[in-house]
Tab-separated table of C-alpha atoms in Angstrom:
chain	number	residue	atom	x	y	z
A	1	MET	CA	-11.167	-7.405	15.225
A	2	GLN	CA	-14.941	-7.690	15.120
A	3	SER	CA	-15.224	-3.895	15.124
A	4	LEU	CA	-12.834	-3.689	12.171
A	5	LEU	CA	-14.785	-6.296	10.215
A	6	ALA	CA	-18.022	-4.406	10.905
A	7	GLY	CA	-16.648	-1.453	8.954
A	8	PRO	CA	-15.896	2.200	9.752
A	9	SER	CA	-17.869	4.105	12.354
A	10	LYS	CA	-20.746	6.325	11.295
A	11	TRP	CA	-18.522	9.372	11.909
A	12	LEU	CA	-15.660	8.112	9.702
A	13	GLY	CA	-17.849	6.302	7.181
A	14	PRO	CA	-18.167	9.189	4.689
A	15	VAL	CA	-14.390	9.512	4.222
A	16	VAL	CA	-12.867	6.035	4.607
A	17	THR	CA	-13.465	2.616	3.083
A	18	SER	CA	-13.017	-0.978	4.233
A	19	SER	CA	-11.207	-3.575	2.139
A	20	PHE	CA	-13.329	-6.367	3.627
A	21	PRO	CA	-16.309	-7.653	1.602
A	22	THR	CA	-19.699	-6.907	3.152
A	23	GLY	CA	-20.650	-9.665	5.563
A	24	THR	CA	-17.083	-10.685	6.437
A	25	GLU	CA	-16.876	-12.164	9.935
A	26	LEU	CA	-14.533	-14.326	11.957
A	27	ARG	CA	-14.985	-18.054	11.245
A	28	GLU	CA	-17.796	-19.452	13.346
A	29	GLY	CA	-16.526	-20.771	16.653
A	30	THR	CA	-13.546	-18.371	16.879
A	31	LYS	CA	-13.405	-17.245	20.524
A	32	SER	CA	-10.037	-15.476	20.650
A	33	LEU	CA	-7.000	-14.538	18.587
A	34	ALA	CA	-3.372	-14.588	19.671
A	35	THR	CA	0.074	-14.275	18.117
A	36	ASP	CA	2.417	-17.256	18.038
A	37	GLY	CA	6.106	-17.433	18.956
A	38	GLN	CA	7.082	-15.794	15.648
A	39	ASN	CA	4.768	-12.814	16.308
A	40	THR	CA	2.369	-14.029	13.607
A	41	LEU	CA	-1.386	-13.612	13.915
A	42	ARG	CA	-3.580	-16.099	12.022
A	43	VAL	CA	-7.153	-14.936	11.442
A	44	PRO	CA	-9.779	-17.456	10.227
A	45	LEU	CA	-12.600	-15.786	8.285
A	46	ASN	CA	-15.941	-16.906	6.824
A	47	ARG	CA	-16.845	-17.769	3.235
A	48	LYS	CA	-17.234	-14.118	2.196
A	49	VAL	CA	-13.456	-13.926	1.639
A	50	ASP	CA	-12.797	-17.339	0.062
A	51	ASP	CA	-12.470	-15.983	-3.469
A	52	VAL	CA	-10.962	-12.560	-2.733
A	53	ALA	CA	-8.071	-11.623	-5.044
A	54	GLN	CA	-4.560	-11.269	-3.582
A	55	PRO	CA	-4.274	-7.448	-3.824
A	56	GLN	CA	-7.528	-6.961	-1.929
A	57	CYS	CA	-6.599	-9.653	0.586
A	58	GLN	CA	-3.310	-7.943	1.326
A	59	LYS	CA	-5.142	-4.676	1.958
A	60	MET	CA	-7.404	-6.553	4.367
A	61	ALA	CA	-4.396	-8.039	6.162
A	62	THR	CA	-2.765	-4.593	6.302
A	63	GLN	CA	-5.821	-3.086	7.988
A	64	MET	CA	-5.780	-5.942	10.501
A	65	LEU	CA	-2.081	-5.601	11.236
A	66	PHE	CA	-2.238	-1.871	11.957
A	67	THR	CA	-5.452	-2.201	13.962
A	68	VAL	CA	-3.875	-4.769	16.284
A	69	LYS	CA	-0.574	-2.864	16.592
A	70	ASP	CA	-2.284	0.465	17.267
A	71	LEU	CA	-4.651	-0.823	19.928
A	72	THR	CA	-2.523	-3.383	21.748
A	73	ALA	CA	1.010	-3.809	23.049
A	74	SER	CA	1.574	-6.652	20.594
A	75	ARG	CA	4.900	-6.904	18.727
A	76	LEU	CA	3.026	-8.152	15.704
A	77	GLU	CA	5.203	-8.797	12.639
A	78	ARG	CA	2.941	-10.789	10.327
A	79	VAL	CA	-0.760	-11.390	9.681
A	80	GLU	CA	-2.104	-14.452	7.860
A	81	LEU	CA	-5.726	-14.532	6.688
A	82	LEU	CA	-7.337	-17.977	6.440
A	83	ARG	CA	-10.258	-19.071	4.279
A	84	SER	CA	-13.297	-20.733	5.800
A	85	ASP	CA	-11.587	-24.122	5.308
A	86	ARG	CA	-8.540	-22.742	7.201
A	87	SER	CA	-6.309	-22.730	4.116
A	88	LEU	CA	-4.045	-19.721	3.690
A	89	LEU	CA	-5.661	-16.880	1.730
A	90	CYS	CA	-2.773	-14.378	1.977
A	91	SER	CA	-0.268	-12.880	4.379
A	92	VAL	CA	1.470	-9.569	4.927
A	93	THR	CA	4.527	-8.573	6.979
A	94	ASP	CA	5.013	-5.387	8.944
A	95	ALA	CA	7.280	-3.951	6.231
A	96	GLY	CA	4.924	-4.986	3.452
A	97	ALA	CA	1.945	-3.455	5.243
A	98	SER	CA	3.716	-0.101	5.569
A	99	ALA	CA	4.275	-0.037	1.806
A	100	ILE	CA	0.668	-1.017	1.045
A	101	ALA	CA	-0.759	1.574	3.430
A	102	HIS	CA	1.488	4.381	2.116
A	103	ARG	CA	2.160	5.438	5.672
A	104	VAL	CA	3.915	8.753	6.097
A	105	PRO	CA	7.713	8.318	6.230
A	106	SER	CA	9.670	8.635	9.440
A	107	PRO	CA	11.102	12.180	9.530
A	108	ASP	CA	14.785	12.869	9.008
A	109	TYR	CA	14.750	16.135	10.982
A	110	GLN	CA	13.034	18.122	13.704
A	111	TYR	CA	12.415	21.809	12.948
A	112	TYR	CA	12.037	25.012	14.937
A	113	VAL	CA	12.444	28.799	14.733
A	114	ASP	CA	15.689	29.958	16.367
A	115	ALA	CA	16.383	33.072	18.443
A	116	GLU	CA	17.113	35.059	15.264
A	117	SER	CA	13.751	34.086	13.708
A	118	ARG	CA	15.375	31.701	11.217
A	119	PHE	CA	13.676	28.419	10.405
A	120	VAL	CA	16.205	25.690	11.221
A	121	ARG	CA	16.405	21.905	11.462
A	122	MET	CA	18.264	19.421	13.647
A	123	LYS	CA	18.557	15.724	14.407
A	124	LEU	CA	17.861	14.374	17.887
A	125	ASP	CA	18.934	10.765	18.297
A	126	VAL	CA	17.525	9.059	21.362
A	127	ASN	CA	20.217	6.359	21.060
A	128	SER	CA	23.163	8.751	20.859
A	129	GLU	CA	25.394	9.687	23.769
A	130	ASP	CA	26.319	12.910	21.986
A	131	GLN	CA	24.288	15.694	23.553
A	132	GLN	CA	25.608	18.444	21.280
A	133	TYR	CA	22.551	19.715	19.440
A	134	ARG	CA	23.526	21.053	16.036
A	135	ALA	CA	20.938	23.068	14.152
A	136	GLU	CA	21.297	24.248	10.569
A	137	PRO	CA	19.188	26.628	8.480
A	138	VAL	CA	16.727	24.812	6.228
A	139	PRO	CA	17.855	24.836	2.581
A	140	GLY	CA	16.076	26.934	-0.010
A	141	PRO	CA	14.714	30.505	-0.071
A	142	LEU	CA	14.062	30.741	3.684
A	143	SER	CA	17.804	30.795	4.410
A	144	GLY	CA	18.676	33.331	1.730
A	145	SER	CA	20.505	36.567	2.457
A	146	PRO	CA	19.031	38.143	4.448
A	147	ALA	CA	17.274	35.152	5.967
A	148	PHE	CA	13.483	35.249	6.003
A	149	LYS	CA	12.120	36.255	9.420
A	150	THR	CA	9.809	33.411	10.454
A	151	ALA	CA	7.071	33.333	13.083
A	152	THR	CA	5.982	29.727	12.580
A	153	ALA	CA	6.353	27.130	9.831
A	154	ALA	CA	5.423	23.618	8.737
A	155	VAL	CA	7.179	21.044	6.549
A	156	SER	CA	5.651	18.485	4.177
A	157	TYR	CA	5.990	14.797	5.034
A	158	ASP	CA	8.586	14.281	2.290
A	159	GLU	CA	10.523	17.263	3.738
A	160	LYS	CA	10.756	18.921	0.297
A	161	ARG	CA	8.371	21.841	0.905
A	162	ALA	CA	7.716	24.305	3.703
A	163	ALA	CA	4.934	26.726	4.570
A	164	ALA	CA	6.272	29.689	6.553
A	165	VAL	CA	4.393	32.514	8.258
A	166	SER	CA	6.214	35.844	8.345
A	167	GLU	CA	7.387	37.259	11.659
A	168	ASP	CA	4.524	39.766	11.797
A	169	GLY	CA	1.995	36.953	11.340
A	170	ARG	CA	0.534	38.505	8.195
A	171	GLY	CA	1.720	36.389	5.258
A	172	MET	CA	2.127	32.670	4.536
A	173	TYR	CA	4.684	31.609	1.930
A	174	LEU	CA	5.123	28.223	0.235
A	175	VAL	CA	8.725	27.395	-0.651
A	176	ASN	CA	10.692	24.503	-2.089
A	177	LEU	CA	13.396	23.193	0.265
A	178	THR	CA	15.327	21.470	-2.504
A	179	THR	CA	16.149	24.515	-4.638
A	180	ALA	CA	17.473	27.989	-3.906
A	181	GLY	CA	15.943	31.171	-5.237
A	182	PRO	CA	14.085	34.315	-4.193
A	183	MET	CA	11.137	34.260	-1.810
A	184	PRO	CA	7.845	33.913	-3.680
A	185	ALA	CA	4.809	36.091	-3.098
A	186	PRO	CA	2.592	35.083	-0.157
A	187	VAL	CA	-0.187	32.616	-0.936
A	188	LEU	CA	-2.320	34.039	1.872
A	189	THR	CA	-2.380	37.357	3.732
A	190	ALA	CA	-4.112	37.665	7.090
A	191	LYS	CA	-6.559	40.421	7.921
A	192	GLY	CA	-4.729	41.147	11.175
A	193	ALA	CA	-1.230	40.731	12.594
A	194	LYS	CA	0.360	39.055	15.629
A	195	PRO	CA	-1.028	37.803	17.914
A	196	ASN	CA	-4.150	37.591	15.759
A	197	GLY	CA	-2.473	36.801	12.434
A	198	LEU	CA	-2.053	33.422	10.792
A	199	SER	CA	-1.741	30.288	12.920
A	200	THR	CA	1.018	27.714	12.577
A	201	PRO	CA	0.391	25.947	9.222
A	202	SER	CA	-0.007	22.181	8.859
A	203	PHE	CA	0.536	19.800	5.927
A	204	ASP	CA	-1.750	16.818	5.422
A	205	ALA	CA	-0.805	13.494	3.825
A	206	ALA	CA	-2.035	14.714	0.419
A	207	GLY	CA	0.394	17.658	0.526
A	208	ASP	CA	-2.288	20.288	1.150
A	209	VAL	CA	-1.541	23.107	3.616
A	210	TRP	CA	-4.026	24.108	6.313
A	211	VAL	CA	-3.896	27.389	8.265
A	212	ALA	CA	-6.268	29.638	10.224
A	213	ASP	CA	-6.622	33.416	10.166
A	214	GLN	CA	-7.035	34.253	13.855
A	215	ASP	CA	-8.354	37.777	13.358
A	216	PRO	CA	-11.382	38.141	15.695
A	217	GLN	CA	-13.337	39.991	13.009
A	218	ALA	CA	-12.437	37.661	10.133
A	219	SER	CA	-11.541	34.304	11.693
A	220	ALA	CA	-11.479	31.585	9.048
A	221	LEU	CA	-9.869	28.286	8.046
A	222	TYR	CA	-7.946	28.103	4.758
A	223	ARG	CA	-6.482	25.302	2.663
A	224	VAL	CA	-3.873	25.547	-0.089
A	225	PRO	CA	-4.095	22.443	-2.316
A	226	ALA	CA	-0.826	20.678	-3.175
A	227	GLY	CA	0.859	21.974	-6.286
A	228	THR	CA	-1.046	25.259	-6.324
A	229	ALA	CA	-0.752	28.716	-4.807
A	230	VAL	CA	-4.500	29.225	-4.459
A	231	ALA	CA	-5.788	29.576	-0.894
A	232	GLN	CA	-9.364	28.342	-0.458
A	233	LYS	CA	-11.606	29.267	2.434
A	234	VAL	CA	-12.932	26.111	4.115
A	235	GLU	CA	-16.371	25.796	5.640
A	236	VAL	CA	-16.295	24.350	9.171
A	237	ALA	CA	-19.780	23.108	10.004
A	238	GLY	CA	-20.911	23.801	13.576
A	239	LEU	CA	-17.936	25.998	14.481
A	240	ASP	CA	-18.618	28.130	17.556
A	241	GLY	CA	-15.568	30.278	18.256
A	242	ARG	CA	-12.290	31.364	16.723
A	243	ILE	CA	-9.761	28.825	15.380
A	244	THR	CA	-6.303	29.445	16.865
A	245	ALA	CA	-4.483	26.226	15.905
A	246	VAL	CA	-4.803	23.635	13.132
A	247	ARG	CA	-3.206	20.186	12.863
A	248	ALA	CA	-3.994	17.758	10.052
A	249	ALA	CA	-3.797	14.073	11.002
A	250	PRO	CA	-1.321	11.812	9.175
A	251	ASP	CA	-4.289	9.790	7.888
A	252	GLY	CA	-5.456	12.791	5.855
A	253	VAL	CA	-9.106	12.531	6.915
A	254	ARG	CA	-9.146	14.233	10.324
A	255	LEU	CA	-8.375	17.796	11.360
A	256	ALA	CA	-7.651	18.857	14.951
A	257	LEU	CA	-8.734	22.420	15.716
A	258	LEU	CA	-8.071	24.557	18.788
A	259	VAL	CA	-11.123	26.806	19.143
A	260	GLN	CA	-11.232	29.840	21.419
A	261	LYS	CA	-14.490	31.058	22.898
A	262	GLY	CA	-14.179	33.818	25.442
A	263	ASN	CA	-10.916	33.290	27.323
A	264	LEU	CA	-10.836	29.502	27.047
A	265	LYS	CA	-9.637	27.212	24.254
A	266	SER	CA	-11.133	23.790	23.502
A	267	LEU	CA	-9.914	21.001	21.237
A	268	TYR	CA	-12.110	19.529	18.500
A	269	ILE	CA	-11.628	16.989	15.724
A	270	GLY	CA	-13.441	17.403	12.431
A	271	ARG	CA	-13.834	15.118	9.431
A	272	ILE	CA	-12.247	16.359	6.183
A	273	GLU	CA	-14.672	15.770	3.331
A	274	ARG	CA	-13.155	16.065	-0.140
A	275	PRO	CA	-15.195	16.178	-3.353
A	276	GLU	CA	-15.523	13.011	-5.384
A	277	GLY	CA	-12.745	12.425	-7.882
A	278	GLY	CA	-9.909	14.476	-6.472
A	279	LYS	CA	-8.452	16.986	-4.066
A	280	SER	CA	-10.145	20.140	-5.375
A	281	ALA	CA	-6.871	21.352	-6.842
A	282	VAL	CA	-8.325	24.446	-8.474
A	283	ALA	CA	-10.562	27.174	-7.165
A	284	ALA	CA	-13.444	26.179	-9.498
A	285	ALA	CA	-13.568	22.624	-8.138
A	286	PRO	CA	-16.096	21.634	-5.442
A	287	PRO	CA	-14.820	22.861	-2.078
A	288	VAL	CA	-13.378	20.736	0.697
A	289	THR	CA	-15.331	20.996	3.949
A	290	VAL	CA	-14.776	20.067	7.607
A	291	ARG	CA	-17.800	18.517	9.276
A	292	GLU	CA	-19.097	16.991	12.512
A	293	LEU	CA	-16.762	18.592	15.027
A	294	ARG	CA	-16.500	16.582	18.218
A	295	PRO	CA	-14.700	17.350	21.482
A	296	ALA	CA	-11.255	15.725	21.667
A	297	ALA	CA	-10.290	16.766	25.205
A	298	PRO	CA	-13.539	17.153	27.159
A	299	GLN	CA	-11.765	16.766	30.515
A	300	MET	CA	-9.645	19.855	29.833
A	301	ALA	CA	-10.997	23.212	30.960
A	302	ASP	CA	-8.454	24.971	28.758
A	303	VAL	CA	-6.147	23.592	26.032
A	304	THR	CA	-3.044	25.547	25.032
A	305	ALA	CA	-1.157	23.311	22.567
A	306	LEU	CA	-1.535	20.081	20.627
A	307	SER	CA	0.161	17.676	18.241
A	308	TRP	CA	-0.802	14.427	16.562
A	309	ALA	CA	1.197	11.544	17.992
A	310	PRO	CA	1.861	7.899	16.992
A	311	ARG	CA	-1.048	5.488	16.498
A	312	GLY	CA	-3.581	8.226	15.745
A	313	ARG	CA	-3.335	9.731	19.210
A	314	LEU	CA	-3.039	13.354	20.297
A	315	LEU	CA	-0.505	14.992	22.584
A	316	VAL	CA	-2.357	17.759	24.394
A	317	VAL	CA	-1.129	20.509	26.711
A	318	GLY	CA	-3.900	21.856	28.898
A	319	ARG	CA	-5.443	22.268	32.292
A	320	GLU	CA	-8.154	20.146	33.847
A	321	LYS	CA	-10.851	21.860	35.892
A	322	GLY	CA	-9.236	22.868	39.168
A	323	GLY	CA	-5.908	21.376	38.071
A	324	VAL	CA	-2.549	22.515	36.773
A	325	VAL	CA	-1.273	22.653	33.198
A	326	GLN	CA	0.069	19.299	32.014
A	327	ALA	CA	0.807	17.426	28.795
A	328	ARG	CA	-1.151	14.225	28.218
A	329	SER	CA	-1.549	11.609	25.527
A	330	MET	CA	-5.163	11.172	24.437
A	331	LEU	CA	-7.135	9.007	22.071
A	332	ALA	CA	-8.947	10.841	19.298
A	333	ASP	CA	-12.283	10.101	20.996
A	334	GLY	CA	-11.244	12.290	23.934
A	335	SER	CA	-10.272	9.580	26.444
A	336	MET	CA	-6.935	9.908	28.214
A	337	VAL	CA	-4.214	7.276	27.988
A	338	ALA	CA	-1.060	6.865	30.066
A	339	ALA	CA	0.236	9.366	32.593
A	340	SER	CA	1.069	12.972	31.900
A	341	LEU	CA	4.544	13.822	30.621
A	342	PRO	CA	7.049	14.519	33.414
A	343	GLY	CA	7.544	18.109	34.542
A	344	ALA	CA	5.588	19.470	31.610
A	345	THR	CA	4.829	22.890	33.026
A	346	GLY	CA	5.322	26.074	31.062
A	347	LEU	CA	5.013	24.382	27.661
A	348	ILE	CA	3.767	26.696	24.917
A	349	ALA	CA	3.942	24.256	21.992
A	350	VAL	CA	4.605	20.527	21.494
A	351	ALA	CA	5.578	18.381	18.513
A	352	ALA	CA	5.446	14.607	18.100
A	353	ALA	CA	6.143	12.503	15.012
A	354	ASP	CA	4.069	9.581	13.746
A	355	ASP	CA	6.937	7.364	14.865
A	356	ASP	CA	7.444	6.037	18.397
A	357	LYS	CA	11.222	6.172	17.946
A	358	LYS	CA	11.253	9.967	17.575
A	359	PRO	CA	11.334	12.055	20.767
A	360	VAL	CA	8.755	14.644	21.772
A	361	VAL	CA	10.024	18.186	21.221
A	362	ALA	CA	8.504	21.246	22.906
A	363	TRP	CA	8.778	24.982	23.410
A	364	SER	CA	9.200	25.857	27.071
A	365	GLU	CA	8.434	29.325	28.341
A	366	ASP	CA	11.572	29.247	30.497
A	367	ASP	CA	14.017	27.083	28.549
A	368	GLY	CA	13.243	27.497	24.844
A	369	ILE	CA	13.399	24.342	22.712
A	370	VAL	CA	13.465	21.177	24.847
A	371	TRP	CA	13.119	17.472	24.145
A	372	LEU	CA	12.158	14.403	26.128
A	373	PRO	CA	14.425	11.343	25.871
A	374	PRO	CA	12.762	8.010	26.784
A	375	GLY	CA	12.640	7.485	30.536
A	376	ALA	CA	14.343	10.814	31.268
A	377	GLN	CA	13.508	14.433	32.044
A	378	TRP	CA	13.277	17.319	29.611
A	379	ARG	CA	16.588	18.502	28.175
A	380	THR	CA	17.265	21.943	26.749
A	381	VAL	CA	18.258	22.106	23.082
A	382	ALA	CA	18.539	25.786	22.190
A	383	LEU	CA	16.901	29.181	22.442
A	384	GLY	CA	14.003	29.162	20.035
A	385	ARG	CA	10.286	28.605	19.555
A	386	ALA	CA	7.609	26.880	17.445
A	387	PRO	CA	9.020	23.310	17.153
A	388	VAL	CA	7.464	21.042	14.495
A	389	TYR	CA	7.918	17.685	12.854
A	390	PRO	CA	6.909	17.184	9.223
A	391	GLY	CA	3.150	17.390	8.907
């Protein structure tokens, strides 16, 4: 809590803000904080907050609620902020905090590319006894006749748009999943083709699409702003190698990059810096940049796949020095958490949603699309590749 009140780290400072007034601290004499029997956390603060307006106070309480839930095992349901005289300043519930924070919605579907190179979707219910996995083509131009041949694809968080890379890896197309019609022209064409064509795309929380051209002679990161069809080349400060995978974080301010140098791939996280006053929606606007890359899996000698996971964590498939390939959950600062996923050998790609209730889905070299029910082993879904959740 003291770290939260102190404000964002130097690394995040340029792209995030704190709702707490400068100088806010816990009330003098506060030694510890704990939830009560109703899963409510009461936080006494100093005089800096005594006259804060309700909307700002609720943002403060929201930041506190998610900080505690993300970093502890607490089943926190409510946060109450107290003035310096211990009177109630404001409160926020778990549901109210989600609305205030505009958190990305829980996905309705999981997506993958089937054995016929069609982009399809399915629902995997961890609480269902029905193990019949029914996939259907995504609506819109991608499932026209003949169906678009897809290599990889991504879906926006509202599940209304998709970015699909053609089977040869050359072109990326943006389509609307709510209306039918012909395939549009590509918004980006790679210099090379598979396996050095375009990477799997990724949507960020603002609706922008990120993708890398993997061509060894023209490797570059591109961004297509939401609502446009204009691909912009993005400067990546300090990049040393070729980007082979891109994943935008649900928070919209961090970008995970898989960078190949020689025969090995390493994972980095960069800070997305957007120009003041908007998202750079047109080509003439100041460019978006990615800065201050930092290692996100320093223990791994080679990383082969990644996905953002709940609570700002990363799910990483890779090999430690002298070890075997495994899938592990990691904090964004590069420290490992929990044990590796069971039997996670031969995984080529992984996908996790920003929702603990949604299962991990993966692409297995031997079994195709597989998923991991809670407390169980991997189960085969279908022949296919390139699984993704929205994002």
